[in-house]
Short mmCIF file of C-alpha atoms in Angstrom, two decimals:
data_model
loop_
_atom_site.label_atom_id
_atom_site.label_comp_id
_atom_site.label_asym_id
_atom_site.label_seq_id
_atom_site.Cartn_x
_atom_site.Cartn_y
_atom_site.Cartn_z
CA MET J 1 -4.96 4.98 16.76
CA THR J 2 -6.39 5.09 13.32
CA ASN J 3 -8.46 2.07 12.50
CA THR J 4 -6.87 1.52 9.14
CA MET J 5 -6.85 -2.22 9.42
CA THR J 6 -10.60 -2.62 9.42
CA ASN J 7 -11.87 0.35 7.50
CA THR J 8 -13.91 -0.79 4.53
CA ASN J 9 -15.25 1.80 2.15
CA GLU J 10 -18.45 1.55 0.20
CA HIS J 11 -16.64 0.44 -2.92
CA GLY J 12 -15.83 -2.83 -1.32
CA ALA J 13 -12.10 -2.43 -0.91
CA ASP J 14 -10.79 -2.99 2.58
CA ALA J 15 -8.81 0.17 3.06
CA GLY J 16 -6.37 -1.51 5.39
CA ALA J 17 -5.52 -5.09 4.71
CA ALA J 18 -6.30 -4.90 1.00
CA GLU J 19 -4.53 -1.71 0.22
CA THR J 20 -1.36 -3.38 -0.99
CA SER J 21 -3.00 -6.48 -2.39
CA PHE J 22 -3.79 -7.64 -5.87
CA ALA J 23 -7.47 -7.40 -5.02
CA GLY J 24 -7.10 -3.89 -3.66
CA LEU J 25 -5.22 -2.64 -6.70
CA THR J 26 -7.59 -4.34 -9.09
CA ALA J 27 -10.49 -2.67 -7.33
CA ALA J 28 -8.78 0.70 -7.39
CA LEU J 29 -8.17 0.45 -11.11
CA ALA J 30 -11.69 -0.74 -11.84
CA GLN J 31 -13.05 2.20 -9.86
CA GLY J 32 -10.87 4.69 -11.73
CA ARG J 33 -8.76 5.43 -8.67
CA PHE J 34 -5.23 5.34 -10.03
CA LEU J 35 -2.36 7.59 -10.97
CA ARG J 36 0.57 7.38 -13.33
CA VAL J 37 3.98 8.17 -11.94
CA VAL J 38 7.52 7.91 -13.23
CA ASN J 39 10.06 7.41 -10.47
CA TYR J 40 13.49 8.95 -10.83
CA HIS J 41 16.45 9.33 -8.52
CA ASN J 42 19.79 10.77 -9.59
CA THR J 43 19.53 12.97 -12.66
CA PRO J 44 23.08 13.82 -13.77
CA ALA J 45 23.51 16.40 -16.47
CA ALA J 46 24.99 13.74 -18.71
CA ASP J 47 21.54 12.18 -18.93
CA GLY J 48 19.84 15.48 -19.57
CA GLU J 49 19.13 14.87 -23.22
CA GLN J 50 17.47 11.54 -22.53
CA LEU J 51 15.53 12.95 -19.61
CA GLU J 52 14.41 15.90 -21.68
CA ALA J 53 13.09 13.59 -24.37
CA GLU J 54 11.26 11.43 -21.84
CA LEU J 55 9.65 14.33 -20.07
CA ALA J 56 8.74 16.00 -23.34
CA ARG J 57 7.01 12.83 -24.46
CA TYR J 58 5.08 12.63 -21.20
CA GLY J 59 4.27 16.32 -21.39
CA GLU J 60 2.77 15.94 -24.84
CA ARG J 61 0.50 13.12 -23.76
CA TYR J 62 -0.39 13.89 -20.17
CA ALA J 63 -1.34 16.77 -17.96
CA PRO J 64 0.61 18.04 -14.96
CA VAL J 65 -0.64 17.07 -11.50
CA SER J 66 -0.50 19.54 -8.64
CA LEU J 67 -1.54 18.88 -5.06
CA ALA J 68 -4.67 20.88 -5.73
CA ASP J 69 -5.41 18.58 -8.67
CA LEU J 70 -4.93 15.54 -6.47
CA ASP J 71 -7.21 16.94 -3.78
CA ARG J 72 -9.83 17.86 -6.33
CA PHE J 73 -9.82 14.40 -7.87
CA ARG J 74 -10.09 12.83 -4.44
CA THR J 75 -12.89 15.01 -3.21
CA THR J 76 -14.98 15.20 -6.37
CA GLY J 77 -14.19 12.00 -8.23
CA ARG J 78 -13.67 14.04 -11.37
CA TRP J 79 -10.48 14.75 -13.28
CA HIS J 80 -10.87 18.26 -14.59
CA LYS J 81 -8.16 18.38 -17.23
CA ASP J 82 -8.44 17.40 -20.87
CA ARG J 83 -5.67 14.81 -20.60
CA PRO J 84 -4.92 12.24 -17.92
CA GLY J 85 -2.29 13.24 -15.40
CA ILE J 86 1.24 12.02 -14.89
CA ILE J 87 3.62 12.71 -12.04
CA PRO J 88 7.39 12.65 -12.51
CA VAL J 89 8.78 11.99 -9.04
CA PHE J 90 12.40 12.78 -8.22
CA TYR J 91 13.52 11.19 -4.97
CA GLU J 92 16.17 12.10 -2.42
CA GLY J 93 16.92 15.81 -2.92
CA TYR J 94 19.84 15.58 -5.27
CA ARG J 95 21.31 18.86 -6.43
CA ASN J 96 20.83 17.72 -10.00
CA ASN J 97 17.12 17.16 -9.35
CA ALA J 98 16.85 20.90 -8.84
CA GLU J 99 19.32 21.98 -11.48
CA VAL J 100 18.72 19.42 -14.24
CA ALA J 101 15.36 17.73 -13.76
CA ALA J 102 13.23 20.62 -12.59
CA PRO J 103 13.94 22.90 -15.58
CA LEU J 104 13.29 20.03 -17.96
CA ALA J 105 10.01 19.22 -16.26
CA GLU J 106 9.01 22.84 -16.56
CA LYS J 107 10.00 22.88 -20.21
CA ALA J 108 7.76 19.86 -20.72
CA GLY J 109 4.89 21.56 -18.94
CA LEU J 110 4.90 19.09 -16.06
CA ILE J 111 4.80 19.50 -12.30
CA ALA J 112 7.51 17.42 -10.67
CA TRP J 113 7.24 16.02 -7.18
CA PHE J 114 10.35 16.00 -5.00
CA PRO J 115 10.42 13.79 -1.88
CA ILE J 116 13.48 15.12 -0.10
CA ILE J 117 15.73 13.56 2.55
CA THR J 118 15.84 16.67 4.61
CA ASP J 119 18.99 16.13 6.65
CA PHE J 120 20.90 15.39 3.45
CA LEU J 121 20.62 19.10 2.66
CA ASP J 122 22.22 20.06 5.96
CA VAL J 123 25.23 17.80 5.66
CA PRO J 124 28.42 19.80 5.02
CA VAL J 125 29.32 19.61 1.35
CA ALA J 126 32.58 17.82 2.02
CA GLU J 127 30.67 15.05 3.81
CA GLN J 128 27.72 14.62 1.47
CA TYR J 129 29.28 11.86 -0.59
CA GLY J 130 29.94 9.77 2.48
CA TYR J 131 26.50 10.54 3.87
CA ALA J 132 24.94 9.37 0.61
CA GLU J 133 26.91 6.14 0.71
CA ALA J 134 25.83 5.52 4.27
CA HIS J 135 22.16 6.30 3.70
CA ASP J 136 21.21 4.35 0.59
CA ILE J 137 21.32 7.40 -1.63
CA GLY J 138 22.32 6.13 -5.02
CA LEU J 139 25.41 7.72 -6.53
CA VAL J 140 26.55 7.68 -10.14
CA PRO J 141 30.05 8.03 -11.58
CA GLU J 142 29.43 11.71 -12.26
CA ASP J 143 29.06 12.37 -8.54
CA VAL J 144 32.33 13.63 -7.19
CA ARG J 145 33.40 13.27 -3.58
CA GLY J 146 33.79 16.69 -2.04
CA GLU J 147 31.34 18.43 -4.33
CA ARG J 148 27.82 19.43 -3.37
CA LEU J 149 25.44 16.59 -4.15
CA ALA J 150 22.32 17.76 -2.31
CA MET J 151 20.10 20.62 -3.30
CA THR J 152 20.07 23.61 -0.97
CA TRP J 153 17.16 24.81 1.12
CA GLU J 154 17.07 27.88 -1.07
CA GLN J 155 16.51 25.61 -4.04
CA VAL J 156 13.77 23.80 -2.12
CA GLY J 157 12.03 27.12 -1.64
CA GLU J 158 12.36 27.94 -5.32
CA LEU J 159 11.08 24.53 -6.38
CA SER J 160 8.08 24.85 -4.11
CA GLU J 161 6.85 27.77 -6.17
CA ARG J 162 6.35 25.62 -9.27
CA HIS J 163 6.52 22.01 -8.13
CA VAL J 164 5.71 19.83 -5.13
CA VAL J 165 8.35 19.41 -2.45
CA THR J 166 7.84 17.18 0.53
CA PRO J 167 9.87 15.22 3.08
CA HIS J 168 11.18 11.72 2.50
CA THR J 169 12.20 11.31 6.15
CA ALA J 170 15.18 13.19 7.57
CA ASN J 171 17.77 10.47 7.03
CA HIS J 172 16.24 8.06 4.53
CA ARG J 173 14.77 5.78 7.13
CA ALA J 174 12.41 2.87 6.91
CA THR J 175 9.63 2.44 9.43
CA GLU J 176 11.56 -0.31 11.19
CA GLU J 177 14.23 2.27 11.98
CA ILE J 178 11.77 4.78 13.40
CA VAL J 179 11.03 3.38 16.83
CA THR J 180 11.54 5.76 19.70
CA PRO J 181 9.76 9.07 20.29
CA GLU J 182 13.03 10.75 19.35
CA ASP J 183 13.07 8.84 16.07
CA PHE J 184 9.54 9.92 15.27
CA GLU J 185 10.35 13.53 16.07
CA ARG J 186 13.54 13.52 14.01
CA GLU J 187 12.32 11.60 10.97
CA ILE J 188 8.66 12.61 10.66
CA PHE J 189 7.83 15.78 12.59
CA ALA J 190 10.97 17.89 12.28
CA PRO J 191 11.30 17.48 8.48
CA LYS J 192 7.83 18.92 7.97
CA ARG J 193 8.43 21.87 10.24
CA ARG J 194 11.68 22.67 8.48
CA MET J 195 10.23 22.32 5.01
CA ASP J 196 7.13 24.33 5.85
CA GLU J 197 9.32 27.04 7.30
CA VAL J 198 11.27 27.25 4.05
CA THR J 199 8.34 27.02 1.65
CA GLY J 200 5.66 28.82 3.59
CA GLN J 201 3.38 25.94 2.64
CA SER J 202 2.21 22.77 4.35
CA ALA J 203 4.06 19.73 3.09
CA ALA J 204 1.30 17.30 2.23
CA LEU J 205 3.01 14.06 1.30
CA PHE J 206 5.44 11.69 2.88
CA ALA J 207 7.31 8.59 1.78
CA PHE J 208 9.32 6.18 3.89
CA LEU J 209 12.37 4.37 2.66
CA HIS J 210 11.12 1.11 1.15
CA GLY J 211 7.70 2.57 0.50
CA THR J 212 5.94 1.19 3.55
CA ALA J 213 2.18 1.41 3.25
CA ARG J 214 -0.17 2.63 5.92
CA ALA J 215 -1.61 -0.72 6.90
CA HIS J 216 1.84 -2.12 7.51
CA SER J 217 2.50 0.40 10.22
CA PRO J 218 -0.53 2.15 11.70
CA GLN J 219 1.64 3.72 14.36
CA HIS J 220 3.68 5.54 11.75
CA ALA J 221 0.60 6.48 9.78
CA GLN J 222 -0.87 8.05 12.90
CA ALA J 223 2.32 10.02 13.42
CA LEU J 224 2.10 11.29 9.86
CA GLU J 225 -1.41 12.52 10.52
CA ASP J 226 -0.38 14.10 13.78
CA ALA J 227 2.44 15.89 11.99
CA GLY J 228 -0.01 17.25 9.43
CA TYR J 229 0.76 15.19 6.36
CA ARG J 230 -2.21 14.32 4.18
CA TYR J 231 -0.91 11.64 1.84
CA LEU J 232 1.48 8.71 2.07
CA ILE J 233 3.26 7.50 -1.05
CA SER J 234 3.72 3.76 -0.76
CA ASN J 235 5.02 1.16 -3.17
CA THR J 236 1.70 0.63 -4.86
CA MET J 237 -0.59 3.39 -3.65
CA ILE J 238 -0.92 7.04 -2.89
CA GLN J 239 -2.94 6.89 0.28
CA HIS J 240 -5.01 9.65 1.72
CA LEU J 241 -4.54 9.63 5.47
CA ASN J 242 -7.51 9.22 7.77
CA GLY J 243 -8.65 12.22 9.67
CA SER J 244 -6.54 14.55 7.65
CA THR J 245 -9.53 16.71 6.86
CA LYS J 246 -8.73 18.43 10.12
CA HIS J 247 -5.67 19.82 8.37
CA SER J 248 -5.49 22.43 5.69
CA GLU J 249 -6.47 21.13 2.30
CA HIS J 250 -3.79 23.09 0.53
CA MET R 1 19.24 -0.65 -1.62
CA THR R 2 17.23 2.17 -2.95
CA ASP R 3 14.20 3.89 -1.87
CA HIS R 4 10.68 3.33 -1.90
CA PRO R 5 8.09 2.71 -4.36
CA HIS R 6 8.50 -0.20 -6.60
CA GLN R 7 12.11 -0.98 -5.96
CA THR R 8 11.91 -2.90 -2.77
CA HIS R 9 11.50 -6.61 -2.74
CA GLN R 10 12.17 -7.24 0.89
CA ALA R 11 8.96 -8.48 2.35
CA HIS R 12 8.28 -11.35 0.02
CA HIS R 13 5.89 -13.68 1.77
CA PRO R 14 4.04 -15.61 -0.89
CA GLN R 15 0.98 -17.33 0.37
CA HIS R 16 0.95 -19.90 -2.42
CA ALA R 17 -2.60 -19.15 -3.31
CA ARG R 18 -3.07 -19.56 -7.03
CA HIS R 19 -4.93 -16.71 -8.58
CA PRO R 20 -7.90 -17.63 -10.78
CA ASP R 21 -7.12 -15.80 -13.95
CA SER R 22 -10.66 -15.83 -15.14
CA THR R 23 -10.85 -12.40 -16.70
CA VAL R 24 -9.69 -11.97 -20.24
CA PRO R 25 -8.17 -8.53 -20.85
CA ALA R 26 -9.96 -6.45 -23.40
CA VAL R 27 -6.74 -5.08 -24.82
CA PRO R 28 -3.81 -6.80 -26.50
CA THR R 29 -1.19 -7.85 -24.02
CA ILE R 30 2.52 -8.21 -24.42
CA PRO R 31 3.53 -11.74 -25.29
CA ASP R 32 6.50 -12.01 -22.95
CA PRO R 33 5.96 -10.06 -19.75
CA ARG R 34 8.85 -11.88 -18.09
CA ALA R 35 11.21 -10.33 -20.62
CA VAL R 36 9.76 -6.90 -19.98
CA LEU R 37 10.17 -7.38 -16.25
CA ALA R 38 13.74 -8.55 -16.72
CA GLU R 39 14.43 -5.50 -18.84
CA CYS R 40 12.96 -3.30 -16.15
CA LYS R 41 15.10 -4.86 -13.43
CA GLU R 42 18.21 -4.33 -15.52
CA ARG R 43 17.66 -0.62 -15.59
CA VAL R 44 20.04 1.49 -13.59
CA LEU R 45 17.60 2.64 -10.97
CA GLU R 46 19.82 5.45 -9.78
CA ARG R 47 19.51 7.22 -13.10
CA GLU R 48 16.64 5.85 -15.14
CA GLY R 49 12.99 6.62 -14.83
CA ILE R 50 10.65 3.78 -14.01
CA PRO R 51 6.99 4.25 -14.92
CA MET R 52 4.45 2.89 -12.51
CA TYR R 53 0.74 2.75 -11.91
CA LEU R 54 -0.26 3.58 -8.36
CA GLY R 55 -3.64 3.05 -6.82
CA PHE R 56 -5.16 6.15 -5.31
CA GLU R 57 -6.74 5.40 -2.01
CA PHE R 58 -8.89 7.89 -0.23
CA ASP R 59 -10.53 7.02 3.01
CA ASP R 60 -13.32 9.42 2.38
CA ALA R 61 -14.19 7.30 -0.63
CA GLY R 62 -17.25 6.34 1.33
CA THR R 63 -18.81 9.50 0.02
CA VAL R 64 -16.90 10.07 -3.19
CA ALA R 65 -16.67 7.76 -6.17
CA VAL R 66 -14.79 8.44 -9.36
CA THR R 67 -17.22 9.53 -12.04
CA ASP R 68 -14.71 10.65 -14.61
CA GLN R 69 -15.56 8.63 -17.68
CA THR R 70 -12.04 8.53 -19.06
CA ALA R 71 -10.61 7.29 -15.78
CA LEU R 72 -13.33 4.68 -15.48
CA ALA R 73 -12.83 3.53 -19.06
CA GLU R 74 -9.07 3.28 -18.63
CA GLY R 75 -9.49 1.55 -15.31
CA ALA R 76 -11.89 -0.95 -16.80
CA LEU R 77 -9.24 -1.86 -19.34
CA LEU R 78 -6.41 -1.90 -16.83
CA ALA R 79 -8.03 -3.87 -14.04
CA PRO R 80 -8.12 -7.23 -15.87
CA LEU R 81 -4.49 -6.80 -16.78
CA VAL R 82 -3.55 -7.21 -13.12
CA GLY R 83 -4.87 -10.75 -13.07
CA HIS R 84 -3.50 -11.50 -16.51
CA TYR R 85 0.07 -10.46 -15.71
CA ARG R 86 -0.12 -11.93 -12.23
CA ALA R 87 -0.86 -15.28 -13.81
CA GLN R 88 2.01 -14.80 -16.25
CA LEU R 89 4.60 -13.53 -13.79
CA SER R 90 3.74 -14.88 -10.36
CA PRO R 91 0.99 -17.47 -10.56
CA ASP R 92 1.68 -18.70 -7.04
CA ALA R 93 1.77 -15.29 -5.43
CA GLY R 94 -0.68 -14.68 -2.65
CA ASP R 95 -3.07 -11.78 -2.74
CA GLY R 96 -0.91 -9.77 -0.34
CA ASP R 97 2.40 -10.49 -2.03
CA GLU R 98 3.51 -6.92 -2.50
CA PRO R 99 6.75 -7.58 -4.40
CA ALA R 100 4.82 -9.63 -6.94
CA LEU R 101 2.23 -6.87 -7.19
CA ILE R 102 4.95 -4.30 -7.78
CA ASP R 103 6.33 -6.41 -10.61
CA VAL R 104 2.91 -6.59 -12.22
CA LEU R 105 2.31 -2.85 -11.94
CA GLN R 106 5.71 -2.11 -13.41
CA VAL R 107 5.13 -4.34 -16.38
CA MET R 108 1.70 -2.87 -16.88
CA ALA R 109 3.09 0.65 -16.84
CA ILE R 110 5.86 -0.13 -19.29
CA ALA R 111 3.54 -1.96 -21.64
CA HIS R 112 0.33 0.01 -21.33
CA LEU R 113 1.04 3.50 -20.08
CA ASP R 114 -0.41 4.88 -23.26
CA LEU R 115 -3.60 2.93 -22.86
CA ASP R 116 -5.60 6.04 -22.24
CA LEU R 117 -4.70 7.47 -25.58
CA ASP R 118 -5.69 4.77 -27.96
CA LEU R 119 -7.77 2.69 -25.58
CA GLY R 120 -6.15 -0.41 -26.89
CA GLY R 121 -2.91 -1.89 -27.94
CA ALA R 122 0.24 -2.84 -26.19
CA ARG R 123 3.58 -1.52 -27.19
#
């Protein structure tokens, strides 16, 4: 088991207990260890103009952030671009994330990150609306029952060529719902295998429903490491996972 | 219920430890952070973007420290804002009160996301 609860780094921040605390975040900021993100979910075409303006504004002021950029910052302590980075994050795996948001991010010169509920993509189109309702996937009036709401695996593969795609559990589960070995296999391990198979890459990040941090569930963090993930996106942190140097860096 | 980062206020366990707001921010702060937070919470999360600062935690930080001067300068300006807005928004929140921390980070992002550009000034 990873000793995340007692690991204290040389910068004085307890990497376990303090990681989601005011003290931990204050220390991270003071030490220059922080990132800017903008969290999105559903991106209907009706909002395209507004989204385009937002992303364009971010693109003018900030630099795109790839996984390689993140790794480089972590391992060297230096940000190598002329502007600070920003990460637009589009959660869930909505069809309109691929068809509306991704092109706009590209137009703005940004790299978007897509945490994807992997089983959502495999639900028959006619059942996707009901699946979304049952799995805390936010719908908007533009979403029509019976139409395809999730992106396809082919779109995931295409996105992976220019953006960051990574699992957000298989069925939008929180750690409290991932209990048995079967749960762990279904929600943590299988999504990575499937995504890696489609992209030919190694999915590096993971996010639980409700943004559970590492210290709040070491058992799940260990499973993430065992599966080969390298980062956990929590509510207040992007956390590099212990021992992940044994996995490929990119 | 939505997702993940910054939208979950489930595990609210305030420890009723008053934070000593002893650090004065070096940048102008917004006068009414509660209004900004209320505005943020009124957003339609399913379809609106929510900016956020996230800490970046690396366990191999034992051998690597950030040396980027811009990041350090921005961080030096941002760090005191945590205590400032904590005192404004959730003065009784304990150090591990994650929902309160999320609120603070959201307000900071909305008010100061451009801090790196002008190194001063709130919206």
